[in-house]
PDB file of C-alpha atoms in Angstrom:
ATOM      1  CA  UNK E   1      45.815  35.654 124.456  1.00  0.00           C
ATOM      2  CA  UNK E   2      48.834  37.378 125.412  1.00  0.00           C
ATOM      3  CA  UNK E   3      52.166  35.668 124.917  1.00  0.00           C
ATOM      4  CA  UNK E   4      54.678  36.712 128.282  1.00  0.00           C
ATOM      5  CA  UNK E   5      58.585  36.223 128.102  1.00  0.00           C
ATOM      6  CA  UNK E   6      58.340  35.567 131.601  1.00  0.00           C
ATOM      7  CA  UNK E   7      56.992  32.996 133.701  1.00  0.00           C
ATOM      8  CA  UNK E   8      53.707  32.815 135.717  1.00  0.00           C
ATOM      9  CA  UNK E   9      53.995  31.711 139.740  1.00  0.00           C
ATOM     10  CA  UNK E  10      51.303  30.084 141.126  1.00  0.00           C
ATOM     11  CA  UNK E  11      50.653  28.137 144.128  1.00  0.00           C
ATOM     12  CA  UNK E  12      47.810  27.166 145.862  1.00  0.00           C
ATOM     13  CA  UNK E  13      46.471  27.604 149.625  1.00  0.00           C
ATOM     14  CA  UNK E  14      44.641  30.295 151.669  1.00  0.00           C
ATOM     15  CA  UNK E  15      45.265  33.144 150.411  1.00  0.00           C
ATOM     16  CA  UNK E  16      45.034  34.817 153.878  1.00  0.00           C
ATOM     17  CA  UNK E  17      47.682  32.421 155.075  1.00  0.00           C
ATOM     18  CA  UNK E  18      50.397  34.124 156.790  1.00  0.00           C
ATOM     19  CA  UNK E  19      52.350  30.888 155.996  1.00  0.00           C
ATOM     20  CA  UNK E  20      52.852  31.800 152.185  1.00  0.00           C
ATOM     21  CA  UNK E  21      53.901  35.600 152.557  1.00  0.00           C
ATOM     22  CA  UNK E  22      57.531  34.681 152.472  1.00  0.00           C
ATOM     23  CA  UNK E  23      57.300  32.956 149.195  1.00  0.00           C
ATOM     24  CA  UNK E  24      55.453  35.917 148.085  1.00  0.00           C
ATOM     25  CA  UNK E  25      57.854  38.505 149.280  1.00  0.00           C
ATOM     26  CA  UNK E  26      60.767  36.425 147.627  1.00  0.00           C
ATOM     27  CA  UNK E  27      58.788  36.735 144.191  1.00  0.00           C
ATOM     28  CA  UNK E  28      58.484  40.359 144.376  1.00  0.00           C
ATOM     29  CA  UNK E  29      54.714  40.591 144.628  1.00  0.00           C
ATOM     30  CA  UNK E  30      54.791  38.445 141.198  1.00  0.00           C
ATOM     31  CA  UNK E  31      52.378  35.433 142.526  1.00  0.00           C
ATOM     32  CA  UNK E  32      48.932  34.079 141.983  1.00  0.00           C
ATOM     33  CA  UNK E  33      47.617  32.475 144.969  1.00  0.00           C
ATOM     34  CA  UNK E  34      44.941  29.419 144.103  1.00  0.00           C
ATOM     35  CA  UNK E  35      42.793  29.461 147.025  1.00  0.00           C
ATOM     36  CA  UNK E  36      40.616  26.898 145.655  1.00  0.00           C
ATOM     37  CA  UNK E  37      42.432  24.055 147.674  1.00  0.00           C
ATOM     38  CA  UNK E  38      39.539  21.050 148.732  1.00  0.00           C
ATOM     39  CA  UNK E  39      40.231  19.822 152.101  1.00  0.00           C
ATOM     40  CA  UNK E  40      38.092  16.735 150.818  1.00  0.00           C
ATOM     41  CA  UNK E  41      41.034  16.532 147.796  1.00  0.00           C
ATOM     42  CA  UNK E  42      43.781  17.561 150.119  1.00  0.00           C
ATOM     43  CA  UNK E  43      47.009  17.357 148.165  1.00  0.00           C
ATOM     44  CA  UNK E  44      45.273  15.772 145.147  1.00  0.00           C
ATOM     45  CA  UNK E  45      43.831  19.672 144.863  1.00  0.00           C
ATOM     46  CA  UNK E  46      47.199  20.384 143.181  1.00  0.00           C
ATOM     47  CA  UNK E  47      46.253  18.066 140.232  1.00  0.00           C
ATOM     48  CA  UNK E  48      42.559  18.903 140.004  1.00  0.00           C
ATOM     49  CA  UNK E  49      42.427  22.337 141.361  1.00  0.00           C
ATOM     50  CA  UNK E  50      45.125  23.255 139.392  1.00  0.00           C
ATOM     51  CA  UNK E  51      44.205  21.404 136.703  1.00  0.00           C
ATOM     52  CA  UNK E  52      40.644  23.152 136.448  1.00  0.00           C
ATOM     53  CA  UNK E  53      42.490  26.679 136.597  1.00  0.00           C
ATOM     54  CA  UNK E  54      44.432  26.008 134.032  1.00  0.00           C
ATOM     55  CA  UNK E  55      41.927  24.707 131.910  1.00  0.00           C
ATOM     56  CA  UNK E  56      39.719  28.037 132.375  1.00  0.00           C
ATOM     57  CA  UNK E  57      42.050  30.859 132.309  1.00  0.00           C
ATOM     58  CA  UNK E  58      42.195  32.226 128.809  1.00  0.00           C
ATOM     59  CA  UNK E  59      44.718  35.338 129.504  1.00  0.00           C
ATOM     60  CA  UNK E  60      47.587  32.840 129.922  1.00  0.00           C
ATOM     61  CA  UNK E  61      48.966  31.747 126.260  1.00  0.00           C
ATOM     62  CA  UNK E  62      49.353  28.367 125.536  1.00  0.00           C
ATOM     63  CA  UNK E  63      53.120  28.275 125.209  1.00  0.00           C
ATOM     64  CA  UNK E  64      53.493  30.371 128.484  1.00  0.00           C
ATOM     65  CA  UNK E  65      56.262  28.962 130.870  1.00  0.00           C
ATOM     66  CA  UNK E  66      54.162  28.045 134.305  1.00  0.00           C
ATOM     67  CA  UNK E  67      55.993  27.652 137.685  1.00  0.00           C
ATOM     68  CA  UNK E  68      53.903  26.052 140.600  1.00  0.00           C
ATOM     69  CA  UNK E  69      55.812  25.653 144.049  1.00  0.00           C
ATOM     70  CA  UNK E  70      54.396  24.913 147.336  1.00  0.00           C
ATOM     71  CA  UNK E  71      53.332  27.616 149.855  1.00  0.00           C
ATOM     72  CA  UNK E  72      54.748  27.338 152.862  1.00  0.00           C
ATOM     73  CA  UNK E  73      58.232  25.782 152.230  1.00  0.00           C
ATOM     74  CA  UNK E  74      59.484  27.584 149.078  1.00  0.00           C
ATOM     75  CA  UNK E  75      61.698  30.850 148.871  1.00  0.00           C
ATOM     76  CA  UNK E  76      62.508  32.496 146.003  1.00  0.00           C
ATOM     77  CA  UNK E  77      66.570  33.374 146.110  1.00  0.00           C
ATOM     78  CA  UNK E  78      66.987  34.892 143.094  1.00  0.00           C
ATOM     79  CA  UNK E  79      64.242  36.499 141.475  1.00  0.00           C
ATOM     80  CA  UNK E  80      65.112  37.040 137.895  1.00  0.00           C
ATOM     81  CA  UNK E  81      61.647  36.168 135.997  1.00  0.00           C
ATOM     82  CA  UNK E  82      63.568  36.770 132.240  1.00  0.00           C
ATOM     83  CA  UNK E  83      66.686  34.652 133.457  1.00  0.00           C
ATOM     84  CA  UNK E  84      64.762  31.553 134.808  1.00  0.00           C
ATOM     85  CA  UNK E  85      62.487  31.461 131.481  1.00  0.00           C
ATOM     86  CA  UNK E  86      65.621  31.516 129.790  1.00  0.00           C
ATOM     87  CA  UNK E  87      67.106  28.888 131.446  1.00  0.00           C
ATOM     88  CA  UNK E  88      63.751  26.645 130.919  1.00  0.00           C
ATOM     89  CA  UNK E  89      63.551  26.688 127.670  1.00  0.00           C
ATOM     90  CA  UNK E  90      67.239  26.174 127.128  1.00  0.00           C
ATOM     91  CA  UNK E  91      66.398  22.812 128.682  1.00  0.00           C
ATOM     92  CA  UNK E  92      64.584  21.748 125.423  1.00  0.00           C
ATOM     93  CA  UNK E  93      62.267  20.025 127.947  1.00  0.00           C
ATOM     94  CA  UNK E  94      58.409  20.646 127.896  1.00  0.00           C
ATOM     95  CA  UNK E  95      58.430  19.799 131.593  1.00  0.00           C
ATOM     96  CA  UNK E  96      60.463  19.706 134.136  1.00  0.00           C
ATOM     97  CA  UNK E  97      59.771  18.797 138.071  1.00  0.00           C
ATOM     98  CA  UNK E  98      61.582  19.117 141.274  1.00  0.00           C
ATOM     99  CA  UNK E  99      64.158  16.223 142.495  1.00  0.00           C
ATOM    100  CA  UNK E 100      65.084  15.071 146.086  1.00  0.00           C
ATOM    101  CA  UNK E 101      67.585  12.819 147.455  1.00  0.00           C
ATOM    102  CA  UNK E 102      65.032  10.939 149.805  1.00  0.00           C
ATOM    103  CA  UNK E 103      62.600   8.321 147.877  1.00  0.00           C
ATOM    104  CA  UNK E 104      59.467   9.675 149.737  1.00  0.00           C
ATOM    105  CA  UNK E 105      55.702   9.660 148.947  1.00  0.00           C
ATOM    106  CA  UNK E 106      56.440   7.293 145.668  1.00  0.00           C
ATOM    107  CA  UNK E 107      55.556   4.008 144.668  1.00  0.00           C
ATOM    108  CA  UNK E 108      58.024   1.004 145.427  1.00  0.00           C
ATOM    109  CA  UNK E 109      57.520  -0.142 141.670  1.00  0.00           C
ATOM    110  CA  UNK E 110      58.778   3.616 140.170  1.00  0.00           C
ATOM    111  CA  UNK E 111      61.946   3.500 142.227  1.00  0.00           C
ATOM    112  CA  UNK E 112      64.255   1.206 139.155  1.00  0.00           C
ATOM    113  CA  UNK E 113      63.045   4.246 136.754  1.00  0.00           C
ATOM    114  CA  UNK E 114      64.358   7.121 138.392  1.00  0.00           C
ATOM    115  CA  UNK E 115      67.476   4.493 139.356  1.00  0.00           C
ATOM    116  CA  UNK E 116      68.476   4.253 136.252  1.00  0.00           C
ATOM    117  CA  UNK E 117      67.890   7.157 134.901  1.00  0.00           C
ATOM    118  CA  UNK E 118      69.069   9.548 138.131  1.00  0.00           C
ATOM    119  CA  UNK E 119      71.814   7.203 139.131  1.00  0.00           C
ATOM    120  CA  UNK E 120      74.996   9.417 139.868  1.00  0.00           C
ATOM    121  CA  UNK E 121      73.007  12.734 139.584  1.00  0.00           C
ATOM    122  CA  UNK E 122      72.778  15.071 142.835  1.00  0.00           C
ATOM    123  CA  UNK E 123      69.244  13.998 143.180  1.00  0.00           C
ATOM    124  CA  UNK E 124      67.645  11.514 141.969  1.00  0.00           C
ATOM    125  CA  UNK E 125      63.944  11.254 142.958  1.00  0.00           C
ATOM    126  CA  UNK E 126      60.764  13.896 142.005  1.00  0.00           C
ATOM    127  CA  UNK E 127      59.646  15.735 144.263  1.00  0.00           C
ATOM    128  CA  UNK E 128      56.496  18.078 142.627  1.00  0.00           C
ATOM    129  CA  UNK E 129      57.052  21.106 145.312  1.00  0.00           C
ATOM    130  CA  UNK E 130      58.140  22.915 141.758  1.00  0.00           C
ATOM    131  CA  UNK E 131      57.295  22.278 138.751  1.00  0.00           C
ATOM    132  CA  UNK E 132      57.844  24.069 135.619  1.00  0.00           C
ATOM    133  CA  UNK E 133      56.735  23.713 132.322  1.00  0.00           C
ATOM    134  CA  UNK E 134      55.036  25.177 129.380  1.00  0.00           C
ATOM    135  CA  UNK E 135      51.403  25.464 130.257  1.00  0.00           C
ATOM    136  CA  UNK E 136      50.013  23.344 127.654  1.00  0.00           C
ATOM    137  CA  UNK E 137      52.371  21.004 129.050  1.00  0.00           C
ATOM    138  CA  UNK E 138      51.870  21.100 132.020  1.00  0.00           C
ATOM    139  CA  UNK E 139      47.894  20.583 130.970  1.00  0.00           C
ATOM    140  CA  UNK E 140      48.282  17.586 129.104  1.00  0.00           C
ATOM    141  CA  UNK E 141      49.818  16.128 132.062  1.00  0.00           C
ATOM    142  CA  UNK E 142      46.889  16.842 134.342  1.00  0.00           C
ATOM    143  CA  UNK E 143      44.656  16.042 131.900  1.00  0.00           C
ATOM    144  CA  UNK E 144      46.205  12.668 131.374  1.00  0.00           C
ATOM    145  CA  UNK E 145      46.112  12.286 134.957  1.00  0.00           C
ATOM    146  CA  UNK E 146      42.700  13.340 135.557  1.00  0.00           C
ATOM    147  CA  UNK E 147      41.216  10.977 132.815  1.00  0.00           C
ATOM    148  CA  UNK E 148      43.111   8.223 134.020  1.00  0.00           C
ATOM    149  CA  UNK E 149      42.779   8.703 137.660  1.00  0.00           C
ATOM    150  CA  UNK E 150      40.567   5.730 138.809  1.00  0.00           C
ATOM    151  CA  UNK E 151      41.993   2.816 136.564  1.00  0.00           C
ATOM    152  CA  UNK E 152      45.602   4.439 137.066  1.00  0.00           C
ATOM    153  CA  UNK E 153      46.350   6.332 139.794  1.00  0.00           C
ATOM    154  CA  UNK E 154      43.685   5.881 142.646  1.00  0.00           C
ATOM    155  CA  UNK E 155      46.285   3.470 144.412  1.00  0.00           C
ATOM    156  CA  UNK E 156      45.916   3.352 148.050  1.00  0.00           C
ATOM    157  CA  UNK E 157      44.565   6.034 150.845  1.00  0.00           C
ATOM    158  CA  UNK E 158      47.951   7.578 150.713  1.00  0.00           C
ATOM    159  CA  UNK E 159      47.367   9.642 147.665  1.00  0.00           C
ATOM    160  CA  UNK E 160      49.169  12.665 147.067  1.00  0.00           C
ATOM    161  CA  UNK E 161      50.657  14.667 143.769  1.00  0.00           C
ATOM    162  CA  UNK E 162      53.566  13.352 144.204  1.00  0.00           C
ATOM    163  CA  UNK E 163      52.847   9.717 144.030  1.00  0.00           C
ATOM    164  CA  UNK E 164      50.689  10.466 140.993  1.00  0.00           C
ATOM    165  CA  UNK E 165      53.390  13.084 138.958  1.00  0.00           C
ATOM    166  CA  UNK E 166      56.009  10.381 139.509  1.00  0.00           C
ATOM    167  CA  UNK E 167      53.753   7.419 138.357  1.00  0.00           C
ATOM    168  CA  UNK E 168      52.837   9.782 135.393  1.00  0.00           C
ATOM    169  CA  UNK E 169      56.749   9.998 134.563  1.00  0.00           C
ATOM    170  CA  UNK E 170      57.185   6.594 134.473  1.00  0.00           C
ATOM    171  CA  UNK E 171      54.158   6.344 132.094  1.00  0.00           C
ATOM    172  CA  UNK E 172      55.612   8.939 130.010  1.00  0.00           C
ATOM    173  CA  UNK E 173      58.460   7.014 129.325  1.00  0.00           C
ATOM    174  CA  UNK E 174      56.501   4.704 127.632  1.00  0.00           C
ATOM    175  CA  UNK E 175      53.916   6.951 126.326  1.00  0.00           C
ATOM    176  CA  UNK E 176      56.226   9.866 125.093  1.00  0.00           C
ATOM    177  CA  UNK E 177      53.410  12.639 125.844  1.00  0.00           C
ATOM    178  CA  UNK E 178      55.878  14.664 126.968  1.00  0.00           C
ATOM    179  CA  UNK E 179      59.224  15.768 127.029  1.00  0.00           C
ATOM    180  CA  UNK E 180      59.936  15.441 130.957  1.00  0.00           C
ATOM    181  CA  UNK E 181      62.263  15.572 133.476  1.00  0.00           C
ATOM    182  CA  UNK E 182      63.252  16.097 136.674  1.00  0.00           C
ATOM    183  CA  UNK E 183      65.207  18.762 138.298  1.00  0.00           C
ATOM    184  CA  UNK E 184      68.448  16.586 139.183  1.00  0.00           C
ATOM    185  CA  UNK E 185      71.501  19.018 139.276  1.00  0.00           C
ATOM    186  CA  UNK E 186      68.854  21.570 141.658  1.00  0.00           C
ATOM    187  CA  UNK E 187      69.858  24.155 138.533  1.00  0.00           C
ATOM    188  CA  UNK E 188      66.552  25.451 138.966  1.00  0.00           C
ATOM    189  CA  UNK E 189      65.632  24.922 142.388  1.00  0.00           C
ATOM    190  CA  UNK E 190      67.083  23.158 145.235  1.00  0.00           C
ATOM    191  CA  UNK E 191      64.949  20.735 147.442  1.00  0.00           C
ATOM    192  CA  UNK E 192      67.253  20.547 150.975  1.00  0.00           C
ATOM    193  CA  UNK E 193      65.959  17.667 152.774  1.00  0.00           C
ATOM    194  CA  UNK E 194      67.109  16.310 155.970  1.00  0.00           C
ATOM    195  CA  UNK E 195      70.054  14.532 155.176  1.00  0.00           C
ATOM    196  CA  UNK E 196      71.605  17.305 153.240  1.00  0.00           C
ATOM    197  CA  UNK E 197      71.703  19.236 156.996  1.00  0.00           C
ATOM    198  CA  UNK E 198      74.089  21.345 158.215  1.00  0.00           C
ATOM    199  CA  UNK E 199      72.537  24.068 155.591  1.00  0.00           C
ATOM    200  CA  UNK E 200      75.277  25.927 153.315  1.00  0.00           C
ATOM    201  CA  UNK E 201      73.802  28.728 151.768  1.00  0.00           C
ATOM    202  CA  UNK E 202      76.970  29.708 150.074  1.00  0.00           C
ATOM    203  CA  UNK E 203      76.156  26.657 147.782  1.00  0.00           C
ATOM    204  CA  UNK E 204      73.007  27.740 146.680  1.00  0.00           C
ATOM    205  CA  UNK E 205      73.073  28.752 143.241  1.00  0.00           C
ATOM    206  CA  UNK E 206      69.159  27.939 142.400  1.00  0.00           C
ATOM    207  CA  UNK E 207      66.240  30.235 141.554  1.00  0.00           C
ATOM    208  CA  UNK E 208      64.504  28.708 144.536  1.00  0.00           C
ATOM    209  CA  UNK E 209      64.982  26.559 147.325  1.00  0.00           C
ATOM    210  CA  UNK E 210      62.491  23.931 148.812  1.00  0.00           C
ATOM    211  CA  UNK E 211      62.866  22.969 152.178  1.00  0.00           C
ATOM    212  CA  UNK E 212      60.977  19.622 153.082  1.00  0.00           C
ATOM    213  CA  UNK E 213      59.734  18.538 156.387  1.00  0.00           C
ATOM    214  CA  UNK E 214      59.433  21.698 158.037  1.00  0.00           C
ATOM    215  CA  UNK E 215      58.195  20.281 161.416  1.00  0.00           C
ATOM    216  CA  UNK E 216      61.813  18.789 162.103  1.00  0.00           C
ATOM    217  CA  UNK E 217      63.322  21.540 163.991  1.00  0.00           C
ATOM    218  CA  UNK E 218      66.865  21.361 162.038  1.00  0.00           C
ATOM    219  CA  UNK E 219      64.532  21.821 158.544  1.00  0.00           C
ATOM    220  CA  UNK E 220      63.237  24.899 160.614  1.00  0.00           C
ATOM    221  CA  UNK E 221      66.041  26.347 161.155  1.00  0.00           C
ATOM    222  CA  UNK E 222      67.372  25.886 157.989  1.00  0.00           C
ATOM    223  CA  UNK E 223      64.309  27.747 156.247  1.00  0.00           C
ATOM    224  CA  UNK E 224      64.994  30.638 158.558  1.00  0.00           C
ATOM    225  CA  UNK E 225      68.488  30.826 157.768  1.00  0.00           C
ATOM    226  CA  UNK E 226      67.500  30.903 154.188  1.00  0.00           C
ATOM    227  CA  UNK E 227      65.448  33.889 155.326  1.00  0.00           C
ATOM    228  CA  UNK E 228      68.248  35.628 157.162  1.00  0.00           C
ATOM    229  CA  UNK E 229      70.836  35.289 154.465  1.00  0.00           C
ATOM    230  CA  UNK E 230      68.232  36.082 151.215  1.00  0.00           C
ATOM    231  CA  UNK E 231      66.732  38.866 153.533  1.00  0.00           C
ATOM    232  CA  UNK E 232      63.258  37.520 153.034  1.00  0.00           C
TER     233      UNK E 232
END
């Protein structure tokens, strides 16, 4: 297996998708589009599907740092592969997943964890749009998740990663599988959601930038000017 000093992007969606050439443009070319998403698993496809690619893909090294964003609503801003590894690992974490300010998509009985942990931070709630990690890492968690699904996570018809990657940090807490944590000071990427509006890009200082809820037309137009101002 060959060991990289650089990360590997992933997502996952139709890889015809118009939708996700932005995101691939900001990375330079340097992204593997999944296309294995299951309409029958919807968003759960980003545990499983993800999970089973990891599993069988024996030219990525075990210690490799993974990055997984979502498709449509990510832009790389500043596309330095070496720099962003760097910055991972100087972390000391084995995992480490976006953060929001809204409480969306969770669990009531998660929200005193990332309270007390978050409280006072410039976000303080996951939000699994980007996650990086080391891929063995990043593995255990899926596997954990996948083994434990039914009796764990299977929780209501609402199911999404989210609600299952923040559940899973809670566990972890407990567990100590890992050595996790969220993105809370958006020094890796920064998740703008609708209450951080009017935009200002002059303030982003992140490798990437999420922007949630792009139906709302002031999310829109705060992905474009993303666009205009990164020339994406």
């Amino acid at each position: 297996m060959q060991i990289s000093e650089e990360p590997v992007f992933l997502t996952l969606c139709d890889a015809g998708s118009p939708q996700v050439q932005p995101l691939y443009s900001s990375l330079q070319g340097n992204l593997r589009i999944l296309d294995n998403y299951c309409p029958r698993l919807g968003l759960l496809s980003k545990i499983f599907k993800v999970r089973d690619f990891l599993a069988s893909d024996t030219d990525i090294a075990d210690d490799a740092i993974i990055v997984f964003t979502d498709a449509y609503d990510v832009l790389c801003i500043r596309y330095d592969p070496a720099g962003l590894a760097a910055d991972f690992s100087a972390t000391g974490r084995d995992i480490i997943v976006g953060a929001e300010t809204v409480f969306c998509h969770h669990s009531a009985d998660v929200l005193p964890f990332f309270l007390s942990n978050y409280l006072g931070h410039p976000a303080k709630y996951l939000n699994s749009g980007f996650i990086i990690g080391y891929k063995w890492a990043y593995l255990r968690m899926l596997n954990y998740i996948a083994s434990n699904f039914v009796d764990k996570y299977m929780m209501d018809c609402r199911q999404n990663d989210q609600r299952v990657i923040s559940r899973f940090m809670l566990e972890n807490s407990e567990l100590g599988l890992l050595n996790m944590d969220i993105d809370s000071r958006f020094k890796l990427c920064y998740t703008h959601t609708y209450d951080n509006n009017p935009l200002c890009c002059d303030n982003l200082v992140s490798y990437f930038v999420h922007v949630t809820w792009l139906p709302l037309e002031i999310q829109k137009q705060a992905y474009q000017e993303i666009r205009r101002v990164f020339n994406i």
